[in-house]
């Protein structure tokens, strides 16, 4: 009996429970509205405090906040005629994001998921409002401040999101969870791009998007910040097998700051993934400003945005589900994913090189010195032009590649541990280093004398291929088929008994224990 008491879960003693019938016994699940399942015909919905439901809620928040941000920036120049204001704002954004993101795991672990996501969402509303203001006042100071403020907010939001996406699912489901999130999140970019497409569908010149576009984005991002309060705390989340999220029960600023140091000390090999983190947003500036903005008129840019984010949904589905392929070991899947990314890097960006050879920055800026005379301006492509189909498919493949890269990197991190506290720090490293790269490339593209398009293109291709080579040892030697729970709890103040699933036992069996 003493042995049974030592292994009894705390929640099973202090919280009323019920049993969920599973494949190998009844699983103990707490009682209450958060754990009540609902049926709609033959479909059984997951309980509210399940990983599935919480992931969907987080995806909805990101659908409304970063999804709308992506739609705005996907237009090139944030929907403005030139990229000057957008470059300044995004340089401030990512420079701040890089600093805050590195410590965002500490902040998220201390404040909790709901506060982190809600605060993060507000930054997107301020960011969108600055473009609306810029349409009327040309206030460069406010648009740069909005970028700085969003950098503070977004670092925390994305770290909270990453911790949920990587630590809530079981090991066998992480690829699917990541792909579900990425698909819903990018649906925000699709719908967000449909708005300016509909409002500018007859605009065949190069102009700013309308006020109504920005107002719509402003309302949606604010709703996203409010939606964050519908989540439950991680301590209440219970999986189908009765297991719980591995985390710190009593986090403090001191424990979480020290935890950041502990993460680097216990998992120094994470540094080998940092070049992949750095490259993961480097290429989007080139794609948005130096391809979409440089080559296409307003309505075609909006259409390209719809296609780009739609292809991200497809890329996330293909890679996410392949990464959970049950007939191959996780080590094998990790190596296969690395090979697939390497092949895609040369296939997609090889096509990009062929396209980039067709124009230069000097070509695109023709007529800039005579703004009142449009006769010498560079003529941008419209979707009715005969030469549009090739660049359209290139842009679609750029979106597919982006999703494949992001989903795979998240899966690599999630395969290294199941500890929510450690994964929050991993996500913080990821977003911080990613943002440092983005800050640099946005600044380079925004210089008075920016580098040639071909130079920026080459930097994208080289970083992506090189970072894969640096990361290869992690796939070869560090990703295991499973991570023992005893290893995961070393980075928390919980015990095995508090996080594993427990089976119910009947009275006769209990008396014989």
Short mmCIF file of N, CA and C in Angstrom, two decimals, residues 395-457:
data_model
loop_
_atom_site.label_atom_id
_atom_site.label_comp_id
_atom_site.label_asym_id
_atom_site.label_seq_id
_atom_site.Cartn_x
_atom_site.Cartn_y
_atom_site.Cartn_z
N UNK A 395 6.38 32.07 -56.98
CA UNK A 395 5.93 32.64 -55.71
C UNK A 395 5.16 31.60 -54.90
N UNK A 396 4.41 30.75 -55.58
CA UNK A 396 3.71 29.66 -54.89
C UNK A 396 4.72 28.71 -54.24
N UNK A 397 5.78 28.36 -54.96
CA UNK A 397 6.79 27.46 -54.41
C UNK A 397 7.58 28.12 -53.28
N UNK A 398 7.75 29.44 -53.35
CA UNK A 398 8.38 30.15 -52.23
C UNK A 398 7.55 29.98 -50.95
N UNK A 399 6.23 30.08 -51.08
CA UNK A 399 5.36 29.90 -49.92
C UNK A 399 5.41 28.48 -49.39
N UNK A 400 5.37 27.50 -50.30
CA UNK A 400 5.45 26.09 -49.90
C UNK A 400 6.75 25.83 -49.15
N UNK A 401 7.84 26.37 -49.65
CA UNK A 401 9.15 26.16 -49.04
C UNK A 401 9.21 26.78 -47.65
N UNK A 402 8.65 27.97 -47.49
CA UNK A 402 8.64 28.64 -46.20
C UNK A 402 7.97 27.76 -45.15
N UNK A 403 6.80 27.23 -45.46
CA UNK A 403 6.08 26.38 -44.52
C UNK A 403 6.86 25.11 -44.21
N UNK A 404 7.45 24.51 -45.24
CA UNK A 404 8.24 23.29 -45.03
C UNK A 404 9.39 23.55 -44.07
N UNK A 405 10.06 24.68 -44.23
CA UNK A 405 11.19 25.03 -43.37
C UNK A 405 10.73 25.23 -41.93
N UNK A 406 9.70 26.06 -41.74
CA UNK A 406 9.25 26.40 -40.38
C UNK A 406 8.72 25.17 -39.65
N UNK A 407 7.88 24.37 -40.31
CA UNK A 407 7.32 23.18 -39.68
C UNK A 407 8.42 22.20 -39.28
N UNK A 408 9.39 22.03 -40.15
CA UNK A 408 10.47 21.07 -39.87
C UNK A 408 11.35 21.54 -38.72
N UNK A 409 11.66 22.82 -38.67
CA UNK A 409 12.48 23.34 -37.57
C UNK A 409 11.76 23.17 -36.24
N UNK A 410 10.47 23.49 -36.20
CA UNK A 410 9.70 23.30 -34.97
C UNK A 410 9.68 21.82 -34.57
N UNK A 411 9.53 20.95 -35.54
CA UNK A 411 9.50 19.52 -35.24
C UNK A 411 10.84 19.05 -34.71
N UNK A 412 11.94 19.53 -35.28
CA UNK A 412 13.27 19.19 -34.76
C UNK A 412 13.37 19.56 -33.28
N UNK A 413 12.94 20.76 -32.93
CA UNK A 413 13.03 21.20 -31.53
C UNK A 413 12.12 20.35 -30.64
N UNK A 414 10.90 20.07 -31.11
CA UNK A 414 9.98 19.27 -30.33
C UNK A 414 10.43 17.83 -30.15
N UNK A 415 11.28 17.35 -31.06
CA UNK A 415 11.79 15.97 -30.95
C UNK A 415 12.92 15.87 -29.92
N UNK A 416 13.44 17.00 -29.48
CA UNK A 416 14.56 16.98 -28.53
C UNK A 416 14.11 16.88 -27.08
N UNK A 417 12.88 17.32 -26.79
CA UNK A 417 12.37 17.29 -25.41
C UNK A 417 10.86 17.44 -25.44
N UNK A 418 10.21 17.04 -24.34
CA UNK A 418 8.77 17.24 -24.16
C UNK A 418 8.49 18.21 -23.02
N UNK A 419 9.52 18.80 -22.46
CA UNK A 419 9.39 19.68 -21.31
C UNK A 419 8.95 21.07 -21.77
N UNK A 420 7.79 21.52 -21.29
CA UNK A 420 7.23 22.80 -21.72
C UNK A 420 8.16 23.97 -21.36
N UNK A 421 8.78 23.89 -20.20
CA UNK A 421 9.67 24.97 -19.77
C UNK A 421 10.88 25.08 -20.70
N UNK A 422 11.48 23.95 -21.02
CA UNK A 422 12.65 23.96 -21.91
C UNK A 422 12.25 24.36 -23.33
N UNK A 423 11.09 23.88 -23.79
CA UNK A 423 10.64 24.22 -25.14
C UNK A 423 10.29 25.69 -25.26
N UNK A 424 9.83 26.33 -24.18
CA UNK A 424 9.61 27.77 -24.21
C UNK A 424 10.93 28.50 -24.45
N UNK A 425 11.99 28.01 -23.83
CA UNK A 425 13.31 28.62 -24.06
C UNK A 425 13.81 28.33 -25.47
N UNK A 426 13.57 27.11 -25.96
CA UNK A 426 13.94 26.79 -27.35
C UNK A 426 13.20 27.74 -28.31
N UNK A 427 11.89 27.92 -28.06
CA UNK A 427 11.10 28.80 -28.92
C UNK A 427 11.60 30.24 -28.83
N UNK A 428 12.01 30.66 -27.63
CA UNK A 428 12.57 31.99 -27.46
C UNK A 428 13.86 32.16 -28.25
N UNK A 429 14.74 31.16 -28.18
CA UNK A 429 15.96 31.20 -28.99
C UNK A 429 15.61 31.31 -30.48
N UNK A 430 14.66 30.47 -30.87
CA UNK A 430 14.27 30.42 -32.28
C UNK A 430 13.78 31.79 -32.77
N UNK A 431 12.82 32.37 -32.06
CA UNK A 431 12.25 33.63 -32.50
C UNK A 431 13.23 34.78 -32.34
N UNK A 432 14.06 34.74 -31.30
CA UNK A 432 15.03 35.81 -31.11
C UNK A 432 16.08 35.82 -32.20
N UNK A 433 16.65 34.67 -32.50
CA UNK A 433 17.70 34.58 -33.52
C UNK A 433 17.09 34.78 -34.91
N UNK A 434 15.91 34.25 -35.13
CA UNK A 434 15.20 34.48 -36.39
C UNK A 434 15.01 35.98 -36.62
N UNK A 435 14.63 36.69 -35.58
CA UNK A 435 14.35 38.12 -35.69
C UNK A 435 15.62 38.94 -35.87
N UNK A 436 16.73 38.47 -35.31
CA UNK A 436 18.00 39.16 -35.54
C UNK A 436 18.34 39.13 -37.03
N UNK A 437 18.14 37.98 -37.65
CA UNK A 437 18.36 37.90 -39.09
C UNK A 437 17.42 38.79 -39.87
N UNK A 438 16.15 38.79 -39.47
CA UNK A 438 15.16 39.62 -40.17
C UNK A 438 15.49 41.10 -40.03
N UNK A 439 15.95 41.51 -38.85
CA UNK A 439 16.29 42.93 -38.63
C UNK A 439 17.41 43.35 -39.58
N UNK A 440 18.38 42.48 -39.74
CA UNK A 440 19.53 42.81 -40.61
C UNK A 440 19.09 42.94 -42.07
N UNK A 441 18.30 41.98 -42.54
CA UNK A 441 17.92 42.00 -43.95
C UNK A 441 16.94 43.14 -44.25
N UNK A 442 16.04 43.46 -43.30
CA UNK A 442 15.15 44.60 -43.51
C UNK A 442 15.95 45.89 -43.58
N UNK A 443 16.98 46.00 -42.73
CA UNK A 443 17.82 47.20 -42.75
C UNK A 443 18.62 47.29 -44.05
N UNK A 444 19.19 46.18 -44.49
CA UNK A 444 19.94 46.19 -45.74
C UNK A 444 19.06 46.61 -46.92
N UNK A 445 17.84 46.09 -46.94
CA UNK A 445 16.94 46.41 -48.03
C UNK A 445 16.44 47.85 -47.96
N UNK A 446 16.53 48.45 -46.76
CA UNK A 446 16.02 49.81 -46.58
C UNK A 446 17.08 50.89 -46.63
N UNK A 447 18.33 50.53 -46.90
CA UNK A 447 19.39 51.53 -47.02
C UNK A 447 19.12 52.48 -48.19
N UNK A 448 19.69 53.69 -48.11
CA UNK A 448 19.55 54.63 -49.22
C UNK A 448 20.15 54.06 -50.50
N UNK A 449 21.23 53.30 -50.33
CA UNK A 449 21.84 52.60 -51.47
C UNK A 449 21.86 51.11 -51.15
N UNK A 450 20.71 50.45 -51.27
CA UNK A 450 20.62 49.04 -50.87
C UNK A 450 21.43 48.14 -51.81
N UNK A 451 21.80 46.96 -51.34
CA UNK A 451 22.54 46.02 -52.19
C UNK A 451 21.71 45.61 -53.41
N UNK A 452 22.35 45.18 -54.48
CA UNK A 452 21.60 44.68 -55.64
C UNK A 452 20.70 43.51 -55.27
N UNK A 453 19.63 43.38 -55.99
CA UNK A 453 18.71 42.27 -55.74
C UNK A 453 19.43 40.92 -55.76
N UNK A 454 20.33 40.75 -56.70
CA UNK A 454 21.01 39.46 -56.84
C UNK A 454 21.85 39.15 -55.59
N UNK A 455 22.45 40.18 -54.99
CA UNK A 455 23.24 39.95 -53.77
C UNK A 455 22.36 39.46 -52.63
N UNK A 456 21.18 40.07 -52.48
CA UNK A 456 20.26 39.64 -51.42
C UNK A 456 19.74 38.23 -51.71
N UNK A 457 19.45 37.96 -52.97
CA UNK A 457 19.02 36.62 -53.34
C UNK A 457 20.09 35.59 -52.97
#
